[in-house]
mmCIF file of C-alpha atoms and ligand atoms in Angstrom:
data_model
loop_
_atom_site.group_PDB
_atom_site.id
_atom_site.type_symbol
_atom_site.label_atom_id
_atom_site.label_comp_id
_atom_site.label_asym_id
_atom_site.label_seq_id
_atom_site.Cartn_x
_atom_site.Cartn_y
_atom_site.Cartn_z
ATOM 1 C CA UNK A 1 23.860 -11.189 -36.478
ATOM 2 C CA UNK A 2 26.846 -14.048 -36.881
ATOM 3 C CA UNK A 3 26.632 -17.377 -38.638
ATOM 4 C CA UNK A 4 27.921 -20.490 -37.420
ATOM 5 C CA UNK A 5 30.476 -20.494 -39.910
ATOM 6 C CA UNK A 6 31.669 -17.041 -38.907
ATOM 7 C CA UNK A 7 31.561 -17.799 -35.526
ATOM 8 C CA UNK A 8 33.921 -21.440 -35.955
ATOM 9 C CA UNK A 9 36.472 -19.271 -38.353
ATOM 10 C CA UNK A 10 36.810 -16.225 -35.329
ATOM 11 C CA UNK A 11 36.392 -19.119 -32.799
ATOM 12 C CA UNK A 12 39.657 -21.364 -34.275
ATOM 13 C CA UNK A 13 41.197 -18.365 -34.789
ATOM 14 C CA UNK A 14 41.215 -17.272 -30.735
ATOM 15 C CA UNK A 15 41.868 -20.420 -29.789
ATOM 16 C CA UNK A 16 44.774 -20.621 -31.391
ATOM 17 C CA UNK A 17 46.303 -17.157 -30.299
ATOM 18 C CA UNK A 18 45.563 -19.195 -26.874
ATOM 19 C CA UNK A 19 47.905 -21.653 -27.514
ATOM 20 C CA UNK A 20 45.904 -24.714 -28.010
ATOM 21 C CA UNK A 21 46.324 -27.022 -30.207
ATOM 22 C CA UNK A 22 43.986 -28.353 -33.020
ATOM 23 C CA UNK A 23 41.735 -24.776 -32.998
ATOM 24 C CA UNK A 24 39.254 -25.913 -35.635
ATOM 25 C CA UNK A 25 38.539 -29.073 -33.557
ATOM 26 C CA UNK A 26 38.191 -27.546 -30.313
ATOM 27 C CA UNK A 27 35.919 -25.078 -31.799
ATOM 28 C CA UNK A 28 33.966 -27.618 -33.115
ATOM 29 C CA UNK A 29 33.709 -29.994 -29.879
ATOM 30 C CA UNK A 30 32.811 -26.166 -28.103
ATOM 31 C CA UNK A 31 29.567 -26.150 -30.944
ATOM 32 C CA UNK A 32 29.160 -30.185 -30.602
ATOM 33 C CA UNK A 33 28.589 -28.845 -27.109
ATOM 34 C CA UNK A 34 27.107 -25.693 -26.326
ATOM 35 C CA UNK A 35 24.412 -25.910 -29.601
ATOM 36 C CA UNK A 36 24.612 -30.412 -29.966
ATOM 37 C CA UNK A 37 25.164 -30.278 -33.236
ATOM 38 C CA UNK A 38 27.445 -32.224 -34.795
ATOM 39 C CA UNK A 39 26.834 -31.915 -38.621
ATOM 40 C CA UNK A 40 27.852 -28.130 -38.791
ATOM 41 C CA UNK A 41 25.909 -25.785 -40.902
ATOM 42 C CA UNK A 42 27.695 -23.006 -41.555
ATOM 43 C CA UNK A 43 25.331 -20.967 -43.457
ATOM 44 C CA UNK A 44 22.945 -21.181 -40.391
ATOM 45 C CA UNK A 45 22.151 -17.901 -38.301
ATOM 46 C CA UNK A 46 22.797 -17.986 -34.592
ATOM 47 C CA UNK A 47 20.202 -16.359 -32.594
ATOM 48 C CA UNK A 48 21.273 -13.853 -29.925
ATOM 49 C CA UNK A 49 20.991 -16.345 -26.968
ATOM 50 C CA UNK A 50 22.895 -19.255 -28.709
ATOM 51 C CA UNK A 51 25.820 -16.693 -29.732
ATOM 52 C CA UNK A 52 25.723 -15.734 -26.092
ATOM 53 C CA UNK A 53 26.534 -18.813 -24.818
ATOM 54 C CA UNK A 54 28.913 -20.029 -27.171
ATOM 55 C CA UNK A 55 30.636 -16.555 -26.710
ATOM 56 C CA UNK A 56 30.967 -17.702 -23.043
ATOM 57 C CA UNK A 57 32.543 -20.940 -23.482
ATOM 58 C CA UNK A 58 34.657 -19.515 -26.068
ATOM 59 C CA UNK A 59 36.071 -17.428 -23.550
ATOM 60 C CA UNK A 60 36.514 -19.478 -20.912
ATOM 61 C CA UNK A 61 38.117 -21.981 -23.280
ATOM 62 C CA UNK A 62 40.496 -19.731 -24.656
ATOM 63 C CA UNK A 63 41.630 -18.862 -20.771
ATOM 64 C CA UNK A 64 42.787 -22.837 -20.566
ATOM 65 C CA UNK A 65 39.506 -23.806 -19.049
ATOM 66 C CA UNK A 66 38.664 -27.564 -20.254
ATOM 67 C CA UNK A 67 35.528 -28.331 -21.873
ATOM 68 C CA UNK A 68 34.033 -31.618 -19.237
ATOM 69 C CA UNK A 69 34.929 -28.519 -16.352
ATOM 70 C CA UNK A 70 33.291 -25.493 -18.482
ATOM 71 C CA UNK A 71 29.908 -27.704 -19.113
ATOM 72 C CA UNK A 72 30.175 -28.991 -15.216
ATOM 73 C CA UNK A 73 30.253 -32.198 -16.023
ATOM 74 C CA UNK A 74 32.555 -35.241 -17.281
ATOM 75 C CA UNK A 75 31.887 -39.121 -18.489
ATOM 76 C CA UNK A 76 33.854 -41.898 -16.414
ATOM 77 C CA UNK A 77 32.826 -45.582 -17.092
ATOM 78 C CA UNK A 78 30.047 -44.514 -19.052
ATOM 79 C CA UNK A 79 29.111 -42.670 -16.047
ATOM 80 C CA UNK A 80 28.312 -38.728 -16.133
ATOM 81 C CA UNK A 81 30.037 -37.311 -13.110
ATOM 82 C CA UNK A 82 29.625 -33.447 -12.057
ATOM 83 C CA UNK A 83 32.926 -31.496 -10.969
ATOM 84 C CA UNK A 84 34.150 -29.020 -8.865
ATOM 85 C CA UNK A 85 36.979 -26.758 -8.617
ATOM 86 C CA UNK A 86 37.707 -28.725 -5.639
ATOM 87 C CA UNK A 87 37.782 -32.256 -7.578
ATOM 88 C CA UNK A 88 39.756 -33.835 -10.235
ATOM 89 C CA UNK A 89 38.130 -34.400 -13.548
ATOM 90 C CA UNK A 90 38.197 -37.865 -13.507
ATOM 91 C CA UNK A 91 40.873 -39.166 -16.101
ATOM 92 C CA UNK A 92 39.995 -42.470 -18.634
ATOM 93 C CA UNK A 93 43.469 -43.955 -17.782
ATOM 94 C CA UNK A 94 41.678 -44.034 -13.872
ATOM 95 C CA UNK A 95 39.686 -46.712 -15.205
ATOM 96 C CA UNK A 96 42.314 -48.948 -15.178
ATOM 97 C CA UNK A 97 41.929 -48.853 -11.025
ATOM 98 C CA UNK A 98 38.233 -49.294 -11.811
ATOM 99 C CA UNK A 99 39.060 -53.027 -14.113
ATOM 100 C CA UNK A 100 41.816 -53.804 -11.458
ATOM 101 C CA UNK A 101 39.487 -53.632 -8.691
ATOM 102 C CA UNK A 102 36.442 -55.948 -10.852
ATOM 103 C CA UNK A 103 39.168 -58.363 -11.103
ATOM 104 C CA UNK A 104 39.589 -58.655 -8.017
ATOM 105 C CA UNK A 105 36.150 -58.920 -6.644
ATOM 106 C CA UNK A 106 35.268 -61.348 -8.410
ATOM 107 C CA UNK A 107 31.928 -62.009 -6.851
ATOM 108 C CA UNK A 108 29.128 -59.270 -7.971
ATOM 109 C CA UNK A 109 27.256 -60.682 -5.446
ATOM 110 C CA UNK A 110 29.293 -60.266 -2.140
ATOM 111 C CA UNK A 111 27.850 -57.415 0.193
ATOM 112 C CA UNK A 112 31.886 -55.594 -0.981
ATOM 113 C CA UNK A 113 32.813 -53.136 1.369
ATOM 114 C CA UNK A 114 34.832 -50.341 -0.249
ATOM 115 C CA UNK A 115 36.700 -47.390 0.631
ATOM 116 C CA UNK A 116 37.749 -44.423 -1.805
ATOM 117 C CA UNK A 117 40.924 -42.131 -0.531
ATOM 118 C CA UNK A 118 41.313 -38.829 -1.747
ATOM 119 C CA UNK A 119 37.088 -39.794 -3.412
ATOM 120 C CA UNK A 120 37.157 -35.774 -5.361
ATOM 121 C CA UNK A 121 33.733 -36.229 -7.552
ATOM 122 C CA UNK A 122 33.463 -39.368 -6.370
ATOM 123 C CA UNK A 123 34.066 -41.308 -9.497
ATOM 124 C CA UNK A 124 36.503 -44.397 -8.289
ATOM 125 C CA UNK A 125 34.172 -45.834 -5.566
ATOM 126 C CA UNK A 126 30.659 -44.775 -7.651
ATOM 127 C CA UNK A 127 31.737 -46.750 -10.334
ATOM 128 C CA UNK A 128 32.356 -49.612 -8.787
ATOM 129 C CA UNK A 129 29.193 -49.525 -6.710
ATOM 130 C CA UNK A 130 27.331 -49.398 -10.190
ATOM 131 C CA UNK A 131 28.798 -52.432 -11.506
ATOM 132 C CA UNK A 132 28.192 -54.200 -8.009
ATOM 133 C CA UNK A 133 24.938 -54.288 -6.692
ATOM 134 C CA UNK A 134 25.246 -56.009 -3.163
ATOM 135 C CA UNK A 135 28.575 -53.374 -2.395
ATOM 136 C CA UNK A 136 28.453 -50.294 -0.137
ATOM 137 C CA UNK A 137 31.619 -47.888 0.190
ATOM 138 C CA UNK A 138 32.721 -44.651 1.928
ATOM 139 C CA UNK A 139 34.523 -41.989 0.022
ATOM 140 C CA UNK A 140 36.720 -39.473 1.957
ATOM 141 C CA UNK A 141 38.400 -36.752 0.714
ATOM 142 C CA UNK A 142 40.035 -33.722 2.653
ATOM 143 C CA UNK A 143 37.733 -30.933 0.717
ATOM 144 C CA UNK A 144 34.653 -30.195 1.997
ATOM 145 C CA UNK A 145 33.269 -28.914 -1.875
ATOM 146 C CA UNK A 146 34.821 -32.180 -3.168
ATOM 147 C CA UNK A 147 32.469 -34.673 -0.905
ATOM 148 C CA UNK A 148 29.842 -32.343 -1.814
ATOM 149 C CA UNK A 149 29.951 -32.892 -5.333
ATOM 150 C CA UNK A 150 30.818 -36.708 -4.712
ATOM 151 C CA UNK A 151 27.333 -37.164 -2.738
ATOM 152 C CA UNK A 152 25.268 -35.426 -5.856
ATOM 153 C CA UNK A 153 26.963 -37.994 -7.967
ATOM 154 C CA UNK A 154 25.930 -40.234 -5.945
ATOM 155 C CA UNK A 155 22.180 -39.347 -5.892
ATOM 156 C CA UNK A 156 22.810 -38.534 -10.004
ATOM 157 C CA UNK A 157 23.400 -41.964 -10.501
ATOM 158 C CA UNK A 158 20.924 -43.752 -7.612
ATOM 159 C CA UNK A 159 23.445 -45.360 -5.884
ATOM 160 C CA UNK A 160 23.445 -42.733 -2.767
ATOM 161 C CA UNK A 161 21.458 -45.546 -0.920
ATOM 162 C CA UNK A 162 24.999 -47.440 -0.533
ATOM 163 C CA UNK A 163 27.794 -44.361 -0.506
ATOM 164 C CA UNK A 164 28.258 -42.315 2.113
ATOM 165 C CA UNK A 165 30.985 -39.639 2.056
ATOM 166 C CA UNK A 166 32.661 -37.881 4.449
ATOM 167 C CA UNK A 167 35.725 -34.936 4.628
ATOM 168 C CA UNK A 168 38.582 -36.261 7.227
ATOM 169 C CA UNK A 169 42.146 -37.264 6.407
ATOM 170 C CA UNK A 170 43.224 -40.703 4.616
ATOM 171 C CA UNK A 171 39.932 -42.451 6.341
ATOM 172 C CA UNK A 172 41.570 -41.200 10.243
ATOM 173 C CA UNK A 173 37.963 -41.231 11.403
ATOM 174 C CA UNK A 174 36.879 -44.655 9.861
ATOM 175 C CA UNK A 175 37.312 -48.268 11.555
ATOM 176 C CA UNK A 176 36.787 -50.585 8.545
ATOM 177 C CA UNK A 177 37.217 -52.796 8.117
ATOM 178 C CA UNK A 178 37.154 -52.554 4.350
ATOM 179 C CA UNK A 179 37.560 -55.755 1.854
ATOM 180 C CA UNK A 180 38.728 -52.787 -0.797
ATOM 181 C CA UNK A 181 40.375 -49.594 -0.663
ATOM 182 C CA UNK A 182 41.066 -47.697 -3.566
ATOM 183 C CA UNK A 183 43.112 -44.379 -4.709
ATOM 184 C CA UNK A 184 44.022 -41.873 -6.717
ATOM 185 C CA UNK A 185 45.688 -40.158 -4.643
ATOM 186 C CA UNK A 186 48.533 -36.629 -5.504
ATOM 187 C CA UNK A 187 51.170 -38.084 -7.109
ATOM 188 C CA UNK A 188 52.616 -35.257 -9.316
ATOM 189 C CA UNK A 189 56.349 -33.928 -7.630
ATOM 190 C CA UNK A 190 56.260 -30.296 -6.597
ATOM 191 C CA UNK A 191 58.030 -28.650 -9.123
ATOM 192 C CA UNK A 192 56.920 -30.354 -11.416
ATOM 193 C CA UNK A 193 53.193 -29.087 -11.041
ATOM 194 C CA UNK A 194 54.175 -25.781 -12.571
ATOM 195 C CA UNK A 195 55.162 -27.592 -16.176
ATOM 196 C CA UNK A 196 51.949 -29.652 -16.230
ATOM 197 C CA UNK A 197 49.302 -28.393 -19.253
ATOM 198 C CA UNK A 198 47.573 -24.766 -18.229
ATOM 199 C CA UNK A 199 43.984 -26.766 -18.317
ATOM 200 C CA UNK A 200 45.857 -29.220 -16.036
ATOM 201 C CA UNK A 201 47.797 -26.472 -13.553
ATOM 202 C CA UNK A 202 45.034 -23.997 -13.569
ATOM 203 C CA UNK A 203 42.190 -26.253 -13.556
ATOM 204 C CA UNK A 204 42.237 -29.010 -11.080
ATOM 205 C CA UNK A 205 42.672 -28.379 -7.571
ATOM 206 C CA UNK A 206 46.127 -28.483 -6.101
ATOM 207 C CA UNK A 207 45.340 -30.819 -3.981
ATOM 208 C CA UNK A 208 44.498 -33.460 -5.990
ATOM 209 C CA UNK A 209 47.692 -32.826 -8.069
ATOM 210 C CA UNK A 210 50.581 -32.307 -5.845
ATOM 211 C CA UNK A 211 52.605 -35.324 -3.946
ATOM 212 C CA UNK A 212 55.004 -33.427 -2.088
ATOM 213 C CA UNK A 213 58.725 -32.940 -3.678
ATOM 214 C CA UNK A 214 59.097 -36.551 -4.661
ATOM 215 C CA UNK A 215 55.726 -37.260 -5.543
ATOM 216 C CA UNK A 216 55.172 -39.916 -2.966
ATOM 217 C CA UNK A 217 53.940 -38.450 0.172
ATOM 218 C CA UNK A 218 50.273 -39.798 -0.518
ATOM 219 C CA UNK A 219 51.585 -43.480 -0.360
ATOM 220 C CA UNK A 220 53.060 -42.678 2.629
ATOM 221 C CA UNK A 221 49.916 -41.428 4.746
ATOM 222 C CA UNK A 222 47.085 -43.995 2.729
ATOM 223 C CA UNK A 223 49.516 -47.021 2.960
ATOM 224 C CA UNK A 224 49.694 -47.572 6.463
ATOM 225 C CA UNK A 225 45.811 -46.223 6.618
ATOM 226 C CA UNK A 226 44.892 -49.003 4.284
ATOM 227 C CA UNK A 227 47.223 -51.507 6.044
ATOM 228 C CA UNK A 228 44.888 -50.214 9.479
ATOM 229 C CA UNK A 229 41.344 -50.399 7.690
ATOM 230 C CA UNK A 230 41.407 -53.263 5.474
ATOM 231 C CA UNK A 231 40.029 -56.844 6.566
ATOM 232 C CA UNK A 232 42.503 -59.848 6.478
ATOM 233 C CA UNK A 233 43.062 -60.493 2.787
ATOM 234 C CA UNK A 234 41.464 -57.596 1.719
ATOM 235 C CA UNK A 235 42.927 -55.469 -1.612
ATOM 236 C CA UNK A 236 44.785 -52.256 -1.856
ATOM 237 C CA UNK A 237 44.721 -50.441 -5.437
ATOM 238 C CA UNK A 238 46.181 -47.830 -6.031
ATOM 239 C CA UNK A 239 47.049 -44.843 -8.912
ATOM 240 C CA UNK A 240 50.255 -44.345 -9.971
ATOM 241 C CA UNK A 241 52.359 -41.611 -11.942
ATOM 242 C CA UNK A 242 54.672 -42.342 -14.934
ATOM 243 C CA UNK A 243 57.037 -44.159 -13.499
ATOM 244 C CA UNK A 244 56.514 -43.957 -9.241
ATOM 245 C CA UNK A 245 55.433 -48.634 -9.933
ATOM 246 C CA UNK A 246 58.833 -49.646 -8.692
ATOM 247 C CA UNK A 247 59.115 -46.891 -5.616
ATOM 248 C CA UNK A 248 55.923 -47.306 -4.547
ATOM 249 C CA UNK A 249 55.649 -51.236 -5.164
ATOM 250 C CA UNK A 250 58.737 -51.026 -2.530
ATOM 251 C CA UNK A 251 56.658 -48.322 0.212
ATOM 252 C CA UNK A 252 53.586 -50.940 -0.258
ATOM 253 C CA UNK A 253 56.122 -54.119 0.575
ATOM 254 C CA UNK A 254 57.698 -52.236 3.254
ATOM 255 C CA UNK A 255 53.814 -51.312 4.694
ATOM 256 C CA UNK A 256 53.323 -55.124 4.902
ATOM 257 C CA UNK A 257 50.872 -55.694 2.433
ATOM 258 C CA UNK A 258 52.140 -58.728 0.052
ATOM 259 C CA UNK A 259 50.800 -59.933 -3.633
ATOM 260 C CA UNK A 260 52.437 -56.857 -5.100
ATOM 261 C CA UNK A 261 51.576 -56.391 -8.761
ATOM 262 C CA UNK A 262 50.433 -53.137 -11.993
ATOM 263 C CA UNK A 263 47.700 -53.185 -14.412
ATOM 264 C CA UNK A 264 49.066 -50.854 -17.242
ATOM 265 C CA UNK A 265 46.474 -47.727 -18.547
ATOM 266 C CA UNK A 266 45.913 -48.219 -22.586
ATOM 267 C CA UNK A 267 49.312 -46.266 -23.081
ATOM 268 C CA UNK A 268 51.252 -49.279 -21.490
ATOM 269 C CA UNK A 269 51.980 -47.627 -18.611
ATOM 270 C CA UNK A 270 52.168 -49.334 -15.054
ATOM 271 C CA UNK A 271 49.222 -46.714 -13.651
ATOM 272 C CA UNK A 272 47.561 -49.434 -10.564
ATOM 273 C CA UNK A 273 49.377 -50.754 -8.127
ATOM 274 C CA UNK A 274 47.632 -54.016 -6.410
ATOM 275 C CA UNK A 275 48.329 -55.322 -3.278
ATOM 276 C CA UNK A 276 47.233 -56.995 -0.717
ATOM 277 C CA UNK A 277 46.166 -57.482 3.170
ATOM 278 C CA UNK A 278 47.986 -60.002 4.536
ATOM 279 C CA UNK A 279 46.646 -63.065 7.191
ATOM 280 C CA UNK A 280 43.307 -64.547 6.372
ATOM 281 C CA UNK A 281 43.110 -68.107 4.132
ATOM 282 C CA UNK A 282 46.188 -70.184 4.540
ATOM 283 C CA UNK A 283 48.562 -69.228 1.781
ATOM 284 C CA UNK A 284 46.945 -65.881 1.764
HETATM 285 N N1 LIG Q 1 46.247 -37.473 -13.655
HETATM 286 C C1 LIG Q 1 46.460 -36.151 -13.334
HETATM 287 C C2 LIG Q 1 47.911 -36.066 -14.268
HETATM 288 O O1 LIG Q 1 48.361 -36.349 -15.166
HETATM 289 C C3 LIG Q 1 47.199 -36.337 -12.199
HETATM 290 C C4 LIG Q 1 46.575 -37.320 -11.365
HETATM 291 C C5 LIG Q 1 46.633 -37.288 -9.581
HETATM 292 O O2 LIG Q 1 48.052 -36.729 -9.069
HETATM 293 N N2 LIG Q 1 46.186 -38.400 -9.386
HETATM 294 O O3 LIG Q 1 47.579 -34.907 -15.005
#
């Protein structure tokens, strides 16, 4: 029989030894997540069942598994997304893309048709559908397990009626047209993947991280796909890795897109690239 305070001390030491920064904070987050106790009573005795759940979570966190994966769920756009080993854990930075897309699809009542390339947990598409009540969309991913997780998320969020998910390679099976194509593609240079934090390198799927030798391979593949699938004057919104704005803008213009611009994330990093399919309205 151990107390919460004793567990906190031991968990802190274990996480420190595992190389985790701010180990006491992280130990408290584990306790909060597992027991739902924000106000920590150090003298409280843990039941055997509680101690077992805490120990299991602590062991996983000490192995550098992120807390959201231990819990199996992460919040994005204030919605809860289930995760699986095949899905990237959605990051707050990616909310920049949702904001940018919503600014382009200003008429919230329209039946916008959306496509999410490399949908993972479905976070981008489902966040948009949650804001656009008449819109519908398709999310594709190369990983069948990601597609299954995204479909489960759509059901849990009550959006399954307007979302379809499919295993596909940059939407080769789709015919469109779509009003908006959105994507958070893999953009880390292959050689840099090994230098990422263990939480990312060991637990986010390599398919969702590795952007080839120069980090731009996925953009080269998806830009022509987006050109083929977008309606005239449709919009493309892509996540960018740090420092990639100029290179991806050049690729987008080279692929025939117009109106290329970027939006910063909360850290001031150009995180979203916006580009428009030519055609349609005069001056478009
Ligand atoms: N944002 C992730 C990271 O920096 C990378 C995601 C991606 O490659 N699209 O770890």
